[in-house]
């Protein structure tokens, strides 16, 4: 078996409902964390595997880890999860959307980017709670406003719109 615990990065308590997928040449095996964040994937044959945690709206301390099962149970395959959000808006010139504009969301928790679609819409995903500056960064344009300050606490941030000249 392969097992461990998934905890919430904020507070360190167990994180329930995280799906753990163990995939390798000998098959794919899954388990879901219990209320206390523990999991155990049973019946795993010897071999090399990639272990990946997933839960909608969360990012993890490691996107995946390599595990080798060799005639013994593997324990201590632990992860830490952090709830993440999205920042969305539109960049327009007049009434038309502007495509290909890189939008940057930056703050103490990192920098996250997305590029506007053919209709000028963008969605920056994977942003942890915190304070950020949202800035269109593609040169050759000026933007109104030039940037926006936002704070994300428990929900996604939408309508972070800009006009381009």
GROMACS .gro file of N, CA, C and O in nm, residues 7-8 14 40 50 57-58 62 82 101 106 112 125 139 141 143 145 158 160:
model
   76
    7UNK      N    1  -0.274   1.776   0.437
    7UNK     CA    2  -0.318   1.878   0.532
    7UNK      C    3  -0.341   2.011   0.460
    7UNK      O    4  -0.288   2.034   0.352
    8UNK      N    5  -0.418   2.095   0.524
    8UNK     CA    6  -0.443   2.228   0.473
    8UNK      C    7  -0.322   2.315   0.507
    8UNK      O    8  -0.277   2.317   0.621
   14UNK      N    9  -0.616   1.823   0.872
   14UNK     CA   10  -0.637   1.730   0.763
   14UNK      C   11  -0.733   1.786   0.659
   14UNK      O   12  -0.830   1.856   0.693
   40UNK      N   13  -0.495   0.575   0.210
   40UNK     CA   14  -0.417   0.454   0.188
   40UNK      C   15  -0.464   0.392   0.057
   40UNK      O   16  -0.583   0.363   0.040
   50UNK      N   17   0.381   0.743  -1.026
   50UNK     CA   18   0.368   0.885  -1.001
   50UNK      C   19   0.243   0.904  -0.915
   50UNK      O   20   0.134   0.857  -0.952
   57UNK      N   21  -1.015   2.356  -0.692
   57UNK     CA   22  -0.998   2.476  -0.612
   57UNK      C   23  -0.878   2.474  -0.519
   57UNK      O   24  -0.864   2.561  -0.434
   58UNK      N   25  -0.787   2.374  -0.535
   58UNK     CA   26  -0.670   2.364  -0.449
   58UNK      C   27  -0.544   2.343  -0.532
   58UNK      O   28  -0.548   2.281  -0.638
   62UNK      N   29   0.339   1.978  -0.378
   62UNK     CA   30   0.405   1.917  -0.494
   62UNK      C   31   0.294   1.874  -0.589
   62UNK      O   32   0.193   1.818  -0.544
   82UNK      N   33  -0.348   2.411  -0.057
   82UNK     CA   34  -0.387   2.550  -0.033
   82UNK      C   35  -0.501   2.585  -0.129
   82UNK      O   36  -0.492   2.557  -0.248
  101UNK      N   37  -0.321   4.012  -2.489
  101UNK     CA   38  -0.264   4.096  -2.383
  101UNK      C   39  -0.233   4.007  -2.263
  101UNK      O   40  -0.318   3.934  -2.215
  106UNK      N   41   0.022   3.993  -0.930
  106UNK     CA   42   0.143   3.972  -0.850
  106UNK      C   43   0.123   4.023  -0.708
  106UNK      O   44   0.055   4.122  -0.684
  112UNK      N   45   0.120   3.539  -1.114
  112UNK     CA   46   0.038   3.450  -1.195
  112UNK      C   47  -0.004   3.527  -1.319
  112UNK      O   48  -0.030   3.648  -1.312
  125UNK      N   49  -0.569   3.175  -1.306
  125UNK     CA   50  -0.609   3.072  -1.211
  125UNK      C   51  -0.496   3.039  -1.114
  125UNK      O   52  -0.381   3.074  -1.136
  139UNK      N   53   0.352   4.541  -2.397
  139UNK     CA   54   0.396   4.674  -2.438
  139UNK      C   55   0.325   4.716  -2.567
  139UNK      O   56   0.267   4.635  -2.637
  141UNK      N   57   0.078   4.928  -2.569
  141UNK     CA   58  -0.057   4.970  -2.531
  141UNK      C   59  -0.046   5.052  -2.403
  141UNK      O   60   0.046   5.034  -2.325
  143UNK      N   61  -0.310   5.149  -2.069
  143UNK     CA   62  -0.431   5.092  -2.011
  143UNK      C   63  -0.491   5.186  -1.909
  143UNK      O   64  -0.420   5.257  -1.839
  145UNK      N   65  -0.761   5.153  -1.592
  145UNK     CA   66  -0.648   5.206  -1.517
  145UNK      C   67  -0.520   5.132  -1.554
  145UNK      O   68  -0.525   5.026  -1.617
  158UNK      N   69  -1.377   3.884  -0.996
  158UNK     CA   70  -1.416   3.903  -1.136
  158UNK      C   71  -1.431   4.052  -1.167
  158UNK      O   72  -1.415   4.137  -1.078
  160UNK      N   73  -1.238   4.252  -1.328
  160UNK     CA   74  -1.115   4.331  -1.320
  160UNK      C   75  -1.082   4.378  -1.462
  160UNK      O   76  -0.996   4.323  -1.530
   0.00000   0.00000   0.00000
